[in-house]
Short mmCIF file of C-alpha atoms (C1' of nucleotides) in Angstrom, two decimals:
data_model
loop_
_atom_site.label_atom_id
_atom_site.label_comp_id
_atom_site.label_asym_id
_atom_site.label_seq_id
_atom_site.Cartn_x
_atom_site.Cartn_y
_atom_site.Cartn_z
CA MET A 17 0.04 0.03 -0.03
CA VAL A 18 2.76 2.45 0.95
CA ASP A 19 4.49 1.90 -2.35
CA MET A 20 1.37 2.76 -4.23
CA ALA A 21 1.06 5.95 -2.11
CA ILE A 22 4.69 6.94 -3.02
CA GLU A 23 4.04 6.33 -6.65
CA LEU A 24 0.92 8.46 -6.44
CA PHE A 25 2.85 11.12 -4.57
CA ILE A 26 5.57 11.16 -7.31
CA GLU A 27 2.93 11.36 -9.96
CA LEU A 28 1.18 14.33 -8.33
CA ASP A 29 4.40 16.21 -8.49
CA ASP A 30 5.04 15.09 -12.02
CA ARG A 31 1.73 16.56 -13.04
CA GLY A 32 2.57 19.83 -11.25
CA LEU A 33 0.10 19.35 -8.62
CA PRO A 34 0.98 20.58 -5.04
CA SER A 35 1.27 18.38 -1.97
CA ASP A 36 1.15 19.79 1.51
CA ALA A 37 2.98 19.21 4.87
CA GLY A 38 0.09 17.16 6.15
CA MET A 39 0.32 14.76 3.29
CA HIS A 40 4.10 14.50 3.82
CA THR A 41 3.60 13.54 7.38
CA VAL A 42 1.04 10.95 6.66
CA LEU A 43 3.36 9.46 4.14
CA LEU A 44 6.36 9.32 6.38
CA LYS A 45 4.22 7.87 9.17
CA ALA A 46 2.94 5.13 6.97
CA ILE A 47 6.36 4.33 5.75
CA VAL A 48 8.01 4.16 9.18
CA GLU A 49 5.19 1.90 10.33
CA GLU A 50 5.36 -0.52 7.51
CA LYS A 51 9.11 -0.46 6.57
CA GLY A 52 10.96 1.19 9.56
CA ALA A 53 13.22 4.10 9.41
CA ALA A 54 15.09 2.62 6.49
CA GLY A 55 11.95 3.00 4.35
CA VAL A 56 12.27 6.66 4.51
CA LEU A 57 15.83 6.61 3.09
CA ASP A 58 14.46 4.44 0.47
CA LEU A 59 11.75 6.94 -0.24
CA ILE A 60 14.35 9.73 -0.49
CA GLN A 61 16.20 7.73 -3.11
CA ARG A 62 13.17 6.98 -5.20
CA CYS A 63 12.03 10.57 -4.96
CA ASP A 64 15.31 11.76 -6.69
CA ILE A 65 13.02 12.51 -9.75
CA LEU A 66 10.92 15.10 -7.78
CA ARG A 67 11.17 18.73 -8.57
CA PRO A 68 14.22 20.09 -6.47
CA GLU A 69 12.06 22.32 -4.35
CA LEU A 70 9.70 19.46 -3.31
CA PHE A 71 12.67 17.11 -2.89
CA ASP A 72 14.20 19.60 -0.40
CA ILE A 73 10.99 19.99 1.49
CA LEU A 74 10.54 16.19 1.75
CA CYS A 75 14.04 15.66 2.90
CA ASN A 76 14.06 18.40 5.51
CA LYS A 77 10.73 16.95 6.73
CA SER A 78 12.16 13.49 6.90
CA ILE A 79 15.10 14.64 8.94
CA SER A 80 12.92 16.26 11.65
CA PHE A 81 10.51 13.33 11.50
CA LEU A 82 13.22 10.76 11.89
CA CYS A 83 14.83 12.51 14.81
CA LYS A 84 11.48 12.79 16.52
CA LYS A 85 10.94 9.14 16.03
CA GLY A 86 14.36 8.26 17.47
CA SER A 87 16.23 7.32 14.24
CA PRO A 88 19.04 9.75 14.15
CA GLU A 89 21.16 7.42 12.09
CA THR A 90 18.76 7.52 9.10
CA ALA A 91 18.29 11.15 9.62
CA CYS A 92 22.08 11.48 9.13
CA ASP A 93 21.87 9.35 6.07
CA VAL A 94 19.19 11.69 4.60
CA TYR A 95 21.35 14.57 5.50
CA VAL A 96 24.19 12.95 3.46
CA VAL A 97 22.00 12.33 0.52
CA MET A 98 20.92 15.95 0.54
CA LYS A 99 24.42 17.36 0.84
CA ARG A 100 25.66 15.07 -1.92
CA LYS A 101 22.82 16.39 -4.19
CA GLY A 102 23.56 19.99 -3.20
CA SER A 103 20.09 20.33 -1.49
CA VAL A 104 19.44 23.01 1.00
CA VAL A 105 19.37 21.75 4.65
CA THR A 106 17.18 23.99 6.65
CA ARG A 107 18.30 25.24 10.05
CA LYS A 108 15.33 23.47 11.44
CA SER A 109 16.30 20.02 10.43
CA TYR A 110 19.97 20.68 11.23
CA TYR A 111 18.99 21.75 14.78
CA SER A 112 16.57 18.77 15.08
CA ILE A 113 19.60 16.52 14.69
CA LEU A 114 21.80 18.59 17.04
CA GLU A 115 19.13 19.08 19.68
CA ASP A 116 19.87 15.74 21.34
CA ALA A 117 23.47 15.22 22.42
CA ASN A 118 23.64 11.71 21.35
CA TYR A 119 22.27 12.48 17.91
CA ALA A 120 24.81 15.41 17.67
CA LEU A 121 27.74 13.05 18.40
CA ARG A 122 26.60 10.51 15.77
CA PHE A 123 26.02 13.28 13.35
CA PHE A 124 29.42 14.71 13.68
CA ALA A 125 30.92 11.19 13.42
CA LYS A 126 29.06 10.75 10.14
CA ILE A 127 30.27 14.06 8.81
CA ARG A 128 33.81 13.09 9.59
CA GLU A 129 33.30 9.73 7.77
CA CYS A 130 32.27 11.76 4.77
CA GLY A 131 35.30 13.78 5.10
CA TRP A 132 33.32 17.01 5.23
CA THR A 133 33.57 19.88 7.58
CA THR A 134 30.39 21.22 9.05
CA ALA A 135 29.15 24.73 8.65
CA THR A 136 28.98 25.52 12.40
CA ILE A 137 28.38 23.59 15.49
CA PRO A 138 25.89 25.50 17.58
CA VAL A 139 26.90 26.39 21.03
CA THR A 140 23.72 24.62 22.26
CA VAL A 141 25.29 21.27 21.45
CA PHE A 142 27.93 21.91 23.96
CA ASP A 143 25.48 23.32 26.48
CA ASN A 144 23.44 20.18 26.15
CA LEU A 145 26.50 17.90 26.54
CA THR A 146 27.82 19.89 29.45
CA THR A 147 24.58 20.11 31.37
CA ASN A 148 23.84 16.39 30.78
CA GLY A 149 27.01 15.10 32.55
CA ARG A 150 28.76 14.50 29.26
CA VAL A 151 31.35 17.22 29.60
CA LEU A 152 33.98 14.79 28.37
CA ASP A 153 31.99 14.35 25.14
CA ALA A 154 31.83 18.03 24.73
CA TYR A 155 35.58 18.34 25.44
CA LYS A 156 36.44 15.67 22.86
CA LEU A 157 34.13 17.27 20.35
CA ILE A 158 35.92 20.56 20.77
CA ARG A 159 39.18 19.02 20.40
CA ASP A 160 38.21 16.92 17.41
CA MET A 161 36.53 19.72 15.52
CA GLU A 162 38.93 22.47 16.29
CA ASP A 163 38.36 24.48 13.16
CA ASN A 164 34.59 24.23 13.04
CA LEU A 165 33.62 25.43 16.29
CA PRO A 166 30.96 27.95 17.05
CA ARG A 167 31.68 31.24 18.53
CA MET A 168 32.13 30.22 22.14
CA ASP A 169 32.65 33.04 24.57
CA VAL A 170 34.42 33.21 27.81
CA VAL A 171 31.38 31.95 29.67
CA ASP A 172 30.80 28.96 27.46
CA TYR A 173 34.39 27.89 28.12
CA SER A 174 34.08 28.84 31.86
CA ILE A 175 31.09 26.53 32.21
CA MET A 176 32.95 23.67 30.59
CA VAL A 177 36.16 24.24 32.47
CA ASP A 178 34.24 24.15 35.71
CA ARG A 179 32.41 20.98 34.82
CA LEU A 180 35.63 19.28 33.88
CA CYS A 181 37.07 20.36 37.25
CA LYS A 182 34.17 18.97 39.08
CA GLY A 183 34.49 15.72 37.27
CA SER A 184 38.14 15.65 38.33
CA HIS A 185 39.42 16.16 34.82
CA ILE A 186 41.74 18.81 35.80
CA ARG A 187 44.39 18.25 33.10
CA LYS A 188 41.64 18.60 30.43
CA ALA A 189 40.19 21.67 32.16
CA LEU A 190 43.68 23.27 31.98
CA ASP A 191 43.98 22.13 28.44
CA LEU A 192 40.60 23.79 27.62
CA CYS A 193 41.87 26.97 29.20
CA GLU A 194 44.85 27.00 26.99
CA PHE A 195 42.67 26.25 23.98
CA ALA A 196 40.36 29.15 24.78
CA ARG A 197 43.19 31.45 25.12
CA LYS A 198 44.63 30.39 21.84
CA LYS A 199 41.16 31.18 20.40
CA GLY A 200 41.58 34.68 21.68
CA ILE A 201 39.44 34.35 24.78
CA THR A 202 40.56 36.33 27.75
CA LEU A 203 39.73 34.13 30.66
CA SER A 204 38.29 35.84 33.78
CA ILE A 205 38.80 35.25 37.47
CA VAL A 206 35.68 33.14 37.53
CA THR A 207 37.32 30.54 35.34
CA TYR A 208 40.60 30.57 37.27
CA ASN A 209 38.53 30.22 40.41
CA SER A 210 37.01 27.03 38.98
CA VAL A 211 40.46 25.69 38.21
CA ILE A 212 41.98 26.71 41.65
CA ASN A 213 39.17 25.02 43.30
CA GLY A 214 39.52 21.93 41.19
CA LEU A 215 43.22 21.69 42.03
CA CYS A 216 42.46 22.04 45.63
CA ARG A 217 39.78 19.31 45.56
CA GLN A 218 42.38 17.15 43.90
CA GLY A 219 44.82 17.82 46.67
CA CYS A 220 47.17 19.78 44.42
CA LEU A 221 47.70 22.61 46.74
CA VAL A 222 51.08 23.49 45.37
CA GLU A 223 49.73 23.93 41.81
CA ALA A 224 46.77 25.78 43.23
CA PHE A 225 48.89 28.28 44.86
CA ARG A 226 51.04 28.52 41.94
CA LEU A 227 48.22 29.42 39.74
CA PHE A 228 47.00 31.88 42.47
CA ASP A 229 50.42 33.64 42.28
CA SER A 230 50.54 33.69 38.54
CA LEU A 231 47.21 35.68 38.49
CA GLN A 232 49.14 38.77 39.54
CA LYS A 233 51.42 38.39 36.54
CA ILE A 234 48.60 37.94 34.06
CA ASN A 235 46.76 40.90 35.58
CA VAL A 236 43.85 39.05 36.80
CA PRO A 237 43.29 40.15 40.41
CA PRO A 238 42.11 37.34 42.63
CA SER A 239 38.54 37.87 44.06
CA GLU A 240 36.96 37.31 47.35
CA ILE A 241 35.95 33.86 46.06
CA THR A 242 39.52 32.95 45.17
CA TYR A 243 40.58 33.84 48.63
CA ALA A 244 37.48 31.84 50.01
CA ILE A 245 38.50 28.76 48.01
CA LEU A 246 42.07 28.83 49.45
CA ILE A 247 41.26 29.69 52.83
CA ASP A 248 38.76 26.82 52.92
CA ILE A 249 41.32 24.26 51.72
CA LEU A 250 44.08 25.49 54.13
CA THR A 251 41.56 25.28 56.95
CA LYS A 252 40.43 21.86 55.86
CA GLU A 253 44.10 20.61 55.74
CA GLY A 254 44.70 22.02 59.11
CA HIS A 255 46.70 24.89 58.23
CA LEU A 256 44.79 27.51 60.17
CA VAL A 257 47.62 29.85 60.71
CA ASP A 258 48.12 30.21 56.87
CA ALA A 259 44.35 30.34 56.29
CA ARG A 260 44.28 33.29 58.76
CA LYS A 261 47.13 35.03 56.98
CA LEU A 262 45.36 34.83 53.73
CA PHE A 263 42.35 36.29 55.40
CA GLU A 264 44.40 39.23 56.62
CA LYS A 265 45.95 39.60 53.20
CA MET A 266 42.71 39.92 51.49
CA ILE A 267 41.59 42.68 53.97
CA VAL A 268 44.95 44.61 53.21
CA LEU A 269 44.19 44.21 49.53
CA GLY A 270 40.74 45.89 50.15
CA LEU A 271 38.68 42.74 49.63
CA LYS A 272 35.95 42.61 52.12
CA PRO A 273 35.56 39.08 53.60
CA SER A 274 31.88 38.04 53.59
CA THR A 275 30.07 36.16 56.31
CA ARG A 276 30.86 33.17 54.24
CA VAL A 277 34.65 33.71 54.48
CA TYR A 278 34.41 34.45 58.17
CA ASN A 279 32.57 31.20 58.45
CA LEU A 280 35.30 29.14 57.11
CA LEU A 281 37.71 30.39 59.61
CA ILE A 282 35.18 30.31 62.54
CA ASN A 283 34.44 26.77 61.64
CA GLY A 284 38.12 25.94 61.41
CA TYR A 285 39.01 27.42 64.79
CA CYS A 286 35.86 25.78 66.50
CA LYS A 287 36.72 22.32 64.98
CA MET A 288 40.23 22.70 66.31
CA GLY A 289 39.07 23.55 69.79
CA GLN A 290 40.23 26.98 69.52
CA MET A 291 36.87 28.42 70.62
CA GLN A 292 38.38 31.73 71.86
CA GLU A 293 39.75 32.55 68.35
CA GLY A 294 36.50 31.45 66.75
CA LEU A 295 34.41 33.63 69.03
CA LYS A 296 36.75 36.52 68.52
CA LEU A 297 36.13 36.25 64.83
CA LEU A 298 32.37 36.08 65.43
CA LEU A 299 32.67 39.35 67.36
CA ASP A 300 34.64 40.87 64.47
CA LEU A 301 32.16 39.81 62.05
CA GLU A 302 29.48 41.68 63.84
CA VAL A 303 31.62 44.69 64.18
CA LYS A 304 32.07 44.79 60.54
CA CYS A 305 28.14 45.00 60.32
CA LEU A 306 27.94 41.65 58.83
CA LYS A 307 25.37 39.11 60.06
CA PRO A 308 25.88 35.61 61.19
CA ASP A 309 24.14 33.03 59.20
CA GLU A 310 23.05 29.38 59.81
CA PHE A 311 26.57 28.17 58.99
CA THR A 312 27.98 30.45 61.61
CA VAL A 313 25.69 29.22 64.31
CA SER A 314 26.27 25.69 63.49
CA ALA A 315 29.99 25.97 63.49
CA VAL A 316 30.00 27.63 67.04
CA ILE A 317 27.58 24.93 68.36
CA ASN A 318 29.80 22.30 66.82
CA GLY A 319 32.75 23.70 68.58
CA PHE A 320 31.28 23.63 71.93
CA CYS A 321 29.80 20.18 71.43
CA ARG A 322 33.13 18.74 70.44
CA ASN A 323 34.54 20.07 73.67
CA GLY A 324 31.69 18.36 75.35
CA ASP A 325 30.61 21.62 76.87
CA MET A 326 26.93 21.28 76.34
CA GLU A 327 25.99 24.18 78.61
CA ALA A 328 27.99 26.51 76.33
CA ALA A 329 26.54 24.83 73.25
CA LEU A 330 22.93 25.23 74.54
CA GLY A 331 23.76 28.71 75.73
CA SER A 332 25.04 29.87 72.26
CA TYR A 333 22.03 28.25 70.64
CA PHE A 334 19.59 30.28 72.74
CA ASP A 335 21.73 33.40 72.36
CA PHE A 336 21.75 33.12 68.58
CA LYS A 337 18.05 32.21 68.56
CA ARG A 338 17.22 35.36 70.56
CA ASP A 339 18.86 37.44 67.87
CA GLY A 340 16.95 35.55 65.18
CA HIS A 341 19.61 33.27 64.00
CA LEU A 342 18.98 29.49 64.00
CA PRO A 343 21.41 26.65 63.17
CA ASP A 344 20.81 24.63 60.07
CA PHE A 345 20.30 20.95 59.76
CA LEU A 346 23.80 20.03 60.69
CA GLY A 347 23.99 22.49 63.48
CA PHE A 348 20.81 20.90 65.09
CA MET A 349 22.36 17.56 64.66
CA TYR A 350 25.47 18.58 66.45
CA LEU A 351 23.48 19.78 69.40
CA LEU A 352 21.22 16.70 69.38
CA SER A 353 23.95 14.19 69.39
CA GLY A 354 25.81 16.06 72.08
CA LEU A 355 22.77 16.04 74.28
CA CYS A 356 21.93 12.49 73.63
CA SER A 357 25.49 11.39 74.29
CA LYS A 358 25.01 12.82 77.77
CA GLY A 359 21.54 11.20 78.09
CA ARG A 360 19.74 14.55 78.17
CA LEU A 361 16.75 13.18 76.37
CA GLU A 362 14.21 15.84 77.46
CA GLU A 363 16.31 18.65 76.27
CA SER A 364 16.76 16.69 72.97
CA GLN A 365 13.15 16.46 72.57
CA SER A 366 12.53 20.14 72.88
CA ILE A 367 15.46 20.86 70.56
CA LEU A 368 14.02 18.33 68.07
CA ARG A 369 10.71 20.14 68.15
CA GLU A 370 12.37 23.35 67.30
CA MET A 371 14.38 21.73 64.56
CA LEU A 372 11.47 20.32 62.88
CA GLN A 373 9.79 23.68 62.76
CA THR A 374 12.81 25.37 61.27
CA ARG A 375 12.24 26.43 57.65
CA SER A 376 15.66 25.24 56.16
CA VAL A 377 15.35 22.00 57.99
CA ILE A 378 11.86 21.46 56.54
CA ASN A 379 13.18 22.37 53.15
CA LEU A 380 15.96 19.87 53.39
CA LEU A 381 13.47 17.13 54.62
CA ASN A 382 11.09 17.75 51.81
CA LYS A 383 13.97 16.90 49.32
CA VAL A 384 14.10 13.36 50.79
CA GLU A 385 12.02 11.08 48.64
CA ILE A 386 10.29 8.53 50.82
CA ASP A 387 7.47 6.08 50.27
CA VAL A 388 5.97 6.42 53.75
CA GLN A 389 2.68 6.77 51.93
CA THR A 390 1.17 10.17 52.04
CA GLU A 391 2.99 11.37 55.09
CA SER A 392 5.74 13.87 54.58
CA MET A 393 9.14 13.29 56.15
CA GLU A 394 8.60 16.17 58.34
CA GLN A 395 5.21 15.01 59.72
CA PHE A 396 6.58 11.62 60.19
CA LEU A 397 9.48 12.85 62.24
CA PHE A 398 7.32 15.12 64.21
CA PHE A 399 4.98 12.26 65.10
CA LEU A 400 7.96 10.14 66.20
CA CYS A 401 9.26 13.08 68.41
CA GLU A 402 6.03 13.65 69.97
CA GLN A 403 5.79 10.12 70.91
CA GLY A 404 9.02 10.55 72.84
CA ARG A 405 10.79 8.20 70.36
CA ILE A 406 13.71 10.54 70.50
CA GLN A 407 16.51 7.93 69.60
CA GLU A 408 14.47 6.66 66.64
CA THR A 409 13.86 10.20 65.38
CA ILE A 410 17.58 10.96 65.56
CA THR A 411 18.36 7.69 63.83
CA VAL A 412 16.21 8.75 60.86
CA LEU A 413 17.78 12.13 60.90
CA ASN A 414 21.05 10.68 60.78
CA GLU A 415 20.10 8.72 57.62
CA VAL A 416 18.97 12.00 56.19
CA GLN A 417 22.29 13.60 57.03
CA SER A 418 24.35 10.87 55.41
CA MET A 419 22.37 11.45 52.23
CA PHE A 420 22.99 15.22 52.10
CA PHE A 421 26.32 15.51 53.92
CA PRO A 422 28.60 12.60 53.06
CA VAL A 423 31.44 12.03 55.43
CA GLU A 424 34.11 14.62 55.53
CA ARG A 425 36.36 14.69 52.67
CA TRP A 426 39.78 14.14 54.00
CA ARG A 427 42.13 13.12 51.30
CA THR A 428 42.66 9.39 51.05
CA GLY A 429 45.90 8.19 52.30
CA ALA A 430 46.10 10.75 54.97
CA PRO A 431 46.21 8.58 58.09
CA SER A 432 45.30 11.34 60.63
CA GLY A 433 43.05 14.27 60.81
CA PRO A 434 43.63 17.87 61.54
CA GLU A 435 44.83 17.50 65.04
CA LYS A 436 48.07 15.95 64.11
CA LEU A 437 48.74 18.63 61.40
CA LYS A 438 47.90 21.22 63.98
CA GLU A 439 50.65 19.93 66.20
CA ILE A 440 53.11 19.97 63.39
CA TYR A 441 52.21 23.47 62.45
CA ASP A 442 52.11 25.01 65.76
CA SER A 443 55.38 23.56 66.70
CA LYS A 444 57.38 26.06 64.71
CA ALA A 445 56.88 29.52 63.59
CA PHE A 446 55.19 29.00 60.29
CA GLY A 447 53.29 31.08 57.96
CA ILE A 448 53.00 33.10 54.87
CA ALA A 449 55.61 35.87 55.05
CA ALA A 450 54.21 39.19 53.88
CA SER A 451 57.37 39.90 51.83
CA LYS A 452 57.25 36.58 49.90
CA SER A 453 54.58 35.21 47.73
CA SER A 454 52.28 32.96 49.59
CA LEU A 455 53.34 29.97 47.58
CA SER A 456 57.13 30.28 48.05
CA SER A 457 56.85 30.28 51.85
CA TYR A 458 54.29 27.61 51.73
CA GLU A 459 56.67 25.42 49.70
CA THR A 460 59.67 26.28 51.81
CA ASP A 461 57.93 25.32 55.02
CA MET A 462 56.70 22.14 53.28
CA ASN A 463 60.14 21.12 52.45
CA ILE A 464 61.55 21.94 56.02
CA LYS A 465 58.85 19.74 57.53
CA SER A 466 58.68 16.97 55.06
CA SER A 467 60.75 14.76 57.38
CA ASP A 468 58.39 14.78 60.18
CA ALA A 469 55.15 15.63 58.49
CA GLU A 470 52.19 13.30 57.60
CA ASN A 471 51.87 11.65 54.24
CA THR A 472 49.74 14.50 53.00
CA VAL A 473 52.37 16.99 53.69
CA LYS A 474 55.06 14.91 52.11
CA ASN A 475 53.02 14.65 49.03
CA TYR A 476 53.00 18.28 48.62
CA ALA A 477 56.75 18.42 48.87
CA GLU A 478 57.13 15.62 46.34
CA GLU A 479 54.90 17.37 43.99
CA GLU A 480 57.07 20.38 44.47
CA ASN A 481 60.24 18.52 43.66
CA ARG A 482 58.73 16.95 40.59
CA SER A 483 57.46 20.33 39.35
CA GLN A 484 59.76 22.81 37.75
CA LEU A 485 57.25 25.05 36.50
CA CYS A 486 57.06 28.75 37.32
CA ASP A 487 53.60 29.87 36.36
CA PHE A 488 50.45 28.90 34.58
CA ASP A 489 51.71 30.02 31.30
CA SER A 490 54.81 27.85 31.35
CA TYR A 491 52.80 24.91 32.58
CA PHE A 492 50.82 24.99 29.33
CA ASP A 493 53.86 25.51 27.16
CA HIS A 494 55.53 22.69 28.93
CA LEU A 495 52.64 20.25 28.66
CA ALA A 496 52.03 21.28 25.08
CA SER A 497 55.67 20.76 24.01
CA LEU A 498 55.81 17.37 25.72
CA CYS A 499 52.75 16.34 23.85
CA THR A 500 54.03 17.76 20.59
CA LYS A 501 57.27 15.91 20.94
CA GLY A 502 55.47 12.83 21.69
CA GLU A 503 56.94 12.48 25.11
CA LEU A 504 53.78 11.14 26.51
CA LEU A 505 55.37 9.49 29.41
CA GLU A 506 56.62 12.83 30.67
CA ALA A 507 53.26 14.46 29.78
CA ASN A 508 51.51 11.74 31.56
CA LYS A 509 53.64 12.19 34.68
CA LEU A 510 52.76 15.97 34.61
CA ALA A 511 49.10 15.15 34.20
CA LYS A 512 49.23 12.65 37.05
CA MET A 513 50.75 15.28 39.21
CA LEU A 514 47.68 17.37 38.48
CA THR A 515 45.06 14.76 38.71
CA CYS A 516 46.74 12.86 41.54
"C1'" DG B 19 20.11 29.60 16.57
"C1'" DT B 20 19.49 34.95 20.15
"C1'" DA B 21 20.83 36.17 25.19
"C1'" DG B 22 22.30 35.06 29.08
"C1'" DG B 23 24.52 31.83 30.93
"C1'" DG B 24 29.99 30.83 34.70
"C1'" DT B 25 33.30 30.43 40.45
"C1'" DT B 26 33.50 29.32 47.24
"C1'" DA B 27 31.43 25.71 52.89
"C1'" DG B 28 30.60 21.22 57.35
#
DNA sequence: GTAGGGTTAG
């Protein structure tokens, strides 16, 4: 039947009679139903004798139709037929292929097979890939189609660089930075922040600080966020003194630390048991007309709880509460587990009640997908709490906590936590000398201490010894030249150093 | 096939 319809369709055109879009759709539908997607390609080949205008319309329609029906391969085949005939591929059909990231990749593979270059790859292809967790595909596409790229601007690159960093593909992120710069893009501090953050997350502190220092040279001033990233990692690694120096440095440079930056240090001090320092900063924060937030409250509470000083923890909770500042989910959890561990169940219950009425806690609980029928998580917990089943309530909350706040991310292979590092660091005068760059003193001190330091610290020193690069620019040049010379072993070593 | 879209916490 379909064959007859096709013949009729061709005959109509032959007689100069028009056909409309509706008719094309009906025809395509019938063909796919009876012969599958391949039938459409067959149709296109048979319709070679149509008037060129109609042939173009039918082909373009087929491409969109096939994509919609999930047959991108055949759509690409139709595209190839069209290109070979010199037909005009409309934007609509072109984009219907590129809309889907998988289709786009197959499409470009086909194009390469044919030995063609594409007109342009739309930025949306990269957006789609990047936002759908396929940043490596996007990266590969960029590297493969170097000369046929869309006009990507600094933000397009920045998003990709950040995603690559988040996926621990630091080397590729750096490579993309260099690629963008070769394309004439001037990267901004936002992109550098992503890279610095990525390096820190990978434990490559030396490289992170190297990049930080090189920012001055390339005339990109570090922002408040740059400092926040570095202060955070230093704090996490137990280098509180250095973190504090960076904090002071940013103030000297005229960058105003936000509550968020204060929080990093307050949290660091409180976790290290240096409550006095933490509270001093809290005071300073308020002097600077900044407001504590949920994180601040939680950090202070955590500090007192860690010290086992539940009176002080409760006291600060009520003080903050009086001023309209509540802890967040974790802050409440610190307080609750502290109270429970002392067997103070009644107080736990009243704190639990307040917790379960706190907006941010409720918001978090609402994100939990549970199948406890119609009940919401919040109602469920409140019910448990009111029944006096405190321990059970907290058990459930602990589950929630493990979902949203996975265990602290200390680097693997580091056998001990911040306490040990603190000892090491406090034992000698140590810090970022004002006259030197932050990195050079950091490295020097690392080397001095590598004999008695923990593995983590040793690693930095080793990294430093392996690395003979002075700045970001020469890093790129070095890596690029290694790759060009085919010295992949060396390049790999360099890459390994970055991706650890 | 635009314009607006990009970075930091336990």
